[in-house]
Amino acid sequence: MKQSVYDLTQQHRSIRQFKDEPLSKETIKKLVQAGQMASTSSYVQAYSIIGISDPEIKEALKEISGQQHVVDNGYLFVFVIDYYRHHLINEATEGNMKPSLESAEGLLVGTIDVALAAENVALTAEDMGYGIVFLGSLRNDVAKVSELLGLPEHVFPLFGMAVGVPSEDEQGSPKQRLPFEHVFHENKYQSASTEQLEQIKQYDEDIQAYYEQRTNGQRSESWSAQISKMMGQKTRPDILDRLNEKGFIKR
Ligand SMILES: Cc1cc2nc3c(=O)[nH]c(=O)nc-3n(C[C@H](O)[C@H](O)[C@H](O)COP(=O)(O)O)c2cc1C
């Protein structure tokens, strides 16, 4: 019996080691078409997907991300917020779209559109038996990514996605998520800090055990510790400037 989409979601885990088996042109097209059928705010379709087939560009993107799986995969996509076409329509029609193009709301709409399209691509790839990993590490140098990919104004790179046949060395199991009760709130947000922290404490213990088991005891870190460390660092402080340069979030 064919597995359900629900079953597929429960099996997800990021794959970072792939076999040297490039995706066919048909598969690439199918994945992009799957992305295109995602819901999109007000039919705005504020995204593009850039496929990287040039080994030199791939290599340069790997340098930016610092991750080998950016280059060693079956195919690499880069997902960008894209209001360039809207900007062109605005110019051609002498329209009044500039405030929307430059608004914080426009940035949210575009980001949501990209994420929805990307998850459709991811699920479809996984349904075809491929593994995927998202690559936010491309935002380590947004200016360089923009230059390499020739991104015009009103286009901003959000992340990449490596897709491919999982290598045999890719052992592992799905990473347990936060408890259902912790992320699902009925009618009103449950902000009681004692309950919130209690649920996180149990989760921390589970995640610590997961890391210990997965790394033969070499990594022993709770989810809270991991997140505190990550979010305690000031990451990519230039993003607002880069967004502004591309015509985003000016109002
Ligand atoms: C927007 C986004 C960016 C990510 N960037 C990276 C990345 O640069 N490199 C990487 O190895 N994994 C990256 N990931 C994968 C996450 O680390 C991963 O999804 C998370 O740890 C949960 O693990 P799982 O996907 O195996 O369940 C990214 C995920 C998302 C959604």
XYZ file of C-alpha atoms and ligand atoms in Angstrom:
282
model
C 0.000 0.000 0.000
C 1.297 3.447 -0.871
C 2.324 5.452 2.160
C 0.285 8.492 3.064
C 1.622 12.038 3.097
C 1.321 11.867 6.889
C 3.605 8.806 6.977
C 6.068 10.639 4.760
C 6.192 13.643 7.097
C 6.909 11.372 10.061
C 9.931 9.854 8.307
C 11.613 13.153 7.447
C 15.181 13.771 8.446
C 17.773 15.966 6.791
C 20.247 14.089 4.606
C 23.787 15.438 4.329
C 25.583 12.651 2.454
C 24.458 11.734 -1.035
C 25.432 9.214 -3.693
C 27.047 10.587 -6.834
C 23.820 10.241 -8.835
C 22.652 13.455 -10.516
C 18.928 14.114 -10.788
C 17.515 13.917 -14.301
C 16.112 17.011 -16.054
C 12.611 15.481 -15.786
C 12.944 15.010 -12.034
C 14.200 18.570 -11.575
C 11.255 19.895 -13.575
C 8.774 17.794 -11.593
C 10.169 19.044 -8.291
C 9.913 22.676 -9.392
C 6.372 22.093 -10.650
C 5.484 20.579 -7.258
C 6.823 23.743 -5.629
C 4.801 25.926 -7.968
C 1.500 24.355 -6.927
C 1.896 25.379 -3.286
C -0.590 27.944 -2.036
C 0.600 31.494 -2.534
C -0.587 34.659 -0.790
C -3.094 36.495 -3.031
C -1.719 34.549 -6.022
C 1.360 36.783 -5.807
C 3.901 33.973 -6.518
C 6.747 35.970 -5.035
C 9.535 33.438 -5.466
C 11.869 31.838 -7.933
C 13.860 28.645 -7.758
C 17.357 28.670 -9.211
C 18.876 25.324 -10.201
C 22.648 25.174 -10.002
C 24.237 23.021 -12.691
C 27.480 25.006 -13.116
C 30.165 23.261 -10.993
C 32.056 26.530 -10.472
C 29.010 28.297 -9.051
C 28.297 25.258 -6.897
C 31.833 25.302 -5.577
C 31.600 29.028 -4.812
C 28.306 28.463 -2.959
C 29.983 25.702 -0.955
C 32.724 28.136 0.068
C 30.050 30.533 1.330
C 28.184 27.873 3.281
C 31.233 25.971 4.504
C 29.320 22.706 4.013
C 30.477 19.888 1.750
C 26.927 18.718 0.988
C 26.376 21.982 -0.933
C 28.610 20.537 -3.639
C 28.263 16.761 -3.143
C 24.630 16.059 -3.986
C 22.300 15.025 -6.799
C 21.166 18.582 -7.438
C 21.227 21.979 -5.773
C 18.364 24.469 -5.705
C 18.463 28.026 -4.404
C 15.164 29.567 -3.289
C 14.771 33.326 -3.602
C 12.040 35.816 -2.746
C 11.262 37.353 -6.099
C 9.403 40.612 -6.644
C 11.399 41.488 -9.765
C 8.529 40.496 -12.081
C 6.131 42.570 -9.979
C 8.564 45.479 -10.159
C 8.700 45.147 -13.965
C 4.903 45.130 -14.167
C 4.871 48.208 -11.957
C 7.338 50.034 -14.210
C 5.562 48.997 -17.391
C 2.159 50.091 -16.114
C 3.412 53.103 -14.123
C 1.621 51.477 -11.210
C 1.540 52.140 -7.504
C 3.132 48.931 -6.238
C 6.289 50.419 -4.755
C 4.930 50.751 -1.176
C 3.957 47.058 -1.215
C 7.225 45.975 -2.781
C 9.176 47.782 -0.073
C 6.976 46.885 2.908
C 7.650 44.595 5.861
C 4.414 42.816 4.913
C 5.814 42.224 1.423
C 8.856 40.594 2.971
C 6.663 38.314 5.109
C 4.478 37.389 2.138
C 7.501 36.573 -0.018
C 9.206 34.584 2.736
C 6.056 32.540 3.364
C 5.630 31.906 -0.372
C 9.215 30.665 -0.659
C 8.873 28.392 2.369
C 5.639 26.832 1.126
C 7.039 26.195 -2.351
C 10.230 24.749 -0.859
C 8.425 22.351 1.447
C 6.382 21.082 -1.498
C 9.657 20.420 -3.319
C 11.091 18.708 -0.242
C 8.110 16.426 0.329
C 7.869 15.515 -3.342
C 11.575 14.689 -3.447
C 11.221 12.537 -0.339
C 8.200 10.820 -1.858
C 10.399 9.958 -4.876
C 12.930 8.349 -2.529
C 15.435 11.212 -2.433
C 16.830 12.890 0.657
C 17.004 16.630 1.123
C 18.614 19.237 3.328
C 17.794 22.933 3.475
C 20.787 25.277 3.365
C 20.344 28.513 5.259
C 24.145 28.681 5.377
C 24.004 30.413 1.984
C 22.978 33.531 3.905
C 26.519 33.642 5.340
C 27.246 35.973 2.428
C 24.084 37.206 0.764
C 25.931 39.801 -1.308
C 28.212 37.152 -2.812
C 25.309 34.760 -3.489
C 23.443 37.617 -5.205
C 26.489 38.363 -7.337
C 27.108 34.712 -8.269
C 23.471 34.153 -9.259
C 23.003 37.560 -10.898
C 20.091 38.475 -8.632
C 18.519 41.813 -9.583
C 16.766 44.275 -7.260
C 13.706 42.918 -5.428
C 15.207 39.425 -5.405
C 16.710 37.992 -2.207
C 18.230 34.545 -1.582
C 16.696 32.767 1.418
C 18.187 29.289 1.371
C 19.380 26.428 -0.764
C 18.250 22.822 -0.866
C 20.475 19.873 -1.677
C 18.614 16.863 -3.075
C 19.931 13.410 -3.874
C 19.977 9.702 -3.257
C 21.002 9.185 0.385
C 24.422 7.611 0.796
C 24.629 4.235 2.560
C 26.630 5.982 5.308
C 23.563 8.083 6.079
C 22.371 6.258 9.158
C 19.946 7.806 11.546
C 16.407 8.286 12.607
C 14.007 11.205 12.549
C 14.727 13.829 15.199
C 12.053 14.006 17.822
C 10.129 17.290 17.820
C 8.770 19.309 20.731
C 5.830 17.641 22.505
C 2.486 17.968 20.742
C 0.985 19.679 23.835
C 3.770 22.237 23.708
C 3.217 23.402 20.161
C -0.563 22.911 19.918
C -2.702 25.414 21.802
C -6.469 25.210 21.687
C -8.313 28.501 21.443
C -5.879 30.444 23.589
C -2.112 30.474 23.817
C -1.000 28.628 26.962
C 1.666 30.939 28.317
C 1.989 29.525 31.864
C 5.742 29.529 32.256
C 5.875 26.641 34.751
C 4.084 24.289 32.361
C 6.041 25.508 29.372
C 9.357 24.988 31.155
C 8.285 21.598 32.520
C 7.462 20.344 29.027
C 10.794 21.634 27.732
C 12.670 19.905 30.591
C 11.330 16.496 29.580
C 12.092 17.243 25.942
C 15.634 18.325 26.848
C 16.266 14.955 28.482
C 14.970 13.105 25.435
C 17.095 15.130 23.016
C 20.199 14.773 25.151
C 19.715 10.993 25.098
C 19.172 11.119 21.319
C 22.445 12.974 20.713
C 24.362 10.697 23.086
C 23.059 7.613 21.323
C 23.654 9.032 17.837
C 27.238 10.116 18.561
C 28.271 7.232 20.837
C 28.380 9.609 23.774
C 30.498 12.253 22.052
C 27.722 14.845 21.991
C 25.572 15.362 25.046
C 23.505 18.475 24.637
C 19.944 19.351 25.508
C 17.695 21.222 23.077
C 17.673 24.277 25.371
C 21.463 24.339 25.537
C 21.766 23.976 21.776
C 19.254 26.758 21.115
C 20.715 29.072 23.782
C 24.145 28.718 22.228
C 22.893 29.275 18.684
C 20.570 32.165 19.464
C 23.059 33.708 21.893
C 25.351 34.534 19.018
C 24.626 37.522 16.862
C 24.109 35.792 13.545
C 24.372 37.503 10.187
C 24.012 41.080 11.432
C 24.184 42.482 7.890
C 20.895 40.962 6.697
C 18.805 44.116 7.192
C 21.298 46.173 5.163
C 21.345 43.553 2.395
C 17.526 43.475 2.332
C 17.411 47.276 2.119
C 19.921 47.260 -0.744
C 17.640 44.952 -2.709
C 14.604 47.157 -2.095
C 13.060 45.199 0.808
C 11.627 46.296 4.162
C 12.058 50.043 3.674
C 8.736 50.867 5.314
C 15.514 27.221 6.502
C 16.425 26.090 6.944
C 17.787 26.242 6.823
C 18.645 25.182 7.160
N 19.978 25.327 6.944
C 20.788 24.258 7.104
C 22.156 24.349 6.711
O 22.637 25.383 6.276
N 22.919 23.245 6.808
C 22.418 22.059 7.283
O 23.179 21.091 7.323
N 21.139 21.950 7.684
C 20.298 23.011 7.593
N 18.980 22.916 7.913
C 18.455 21.639 8.432
C 18.116 21.736 9.926
O 19.297 21.737 10.681
C 17.223 20.553 10.288
O 16.025 20.611 9.539
C 16.902 20.496 11.773
O 18.047 20.294 12.544
C 15.921 19.369 12.066
O 16.482 18.137 11.650
P 15.764 17.213 10.589
O 15.481 18.028 9.353
O 16.737 16.100 10.324
O 14.504 16.727 11.219
C 18.108 23.969 7.656
C 16.721 23.857 7.801
C 15.889 24.888 7.450
C 14.390 24.715 7.578
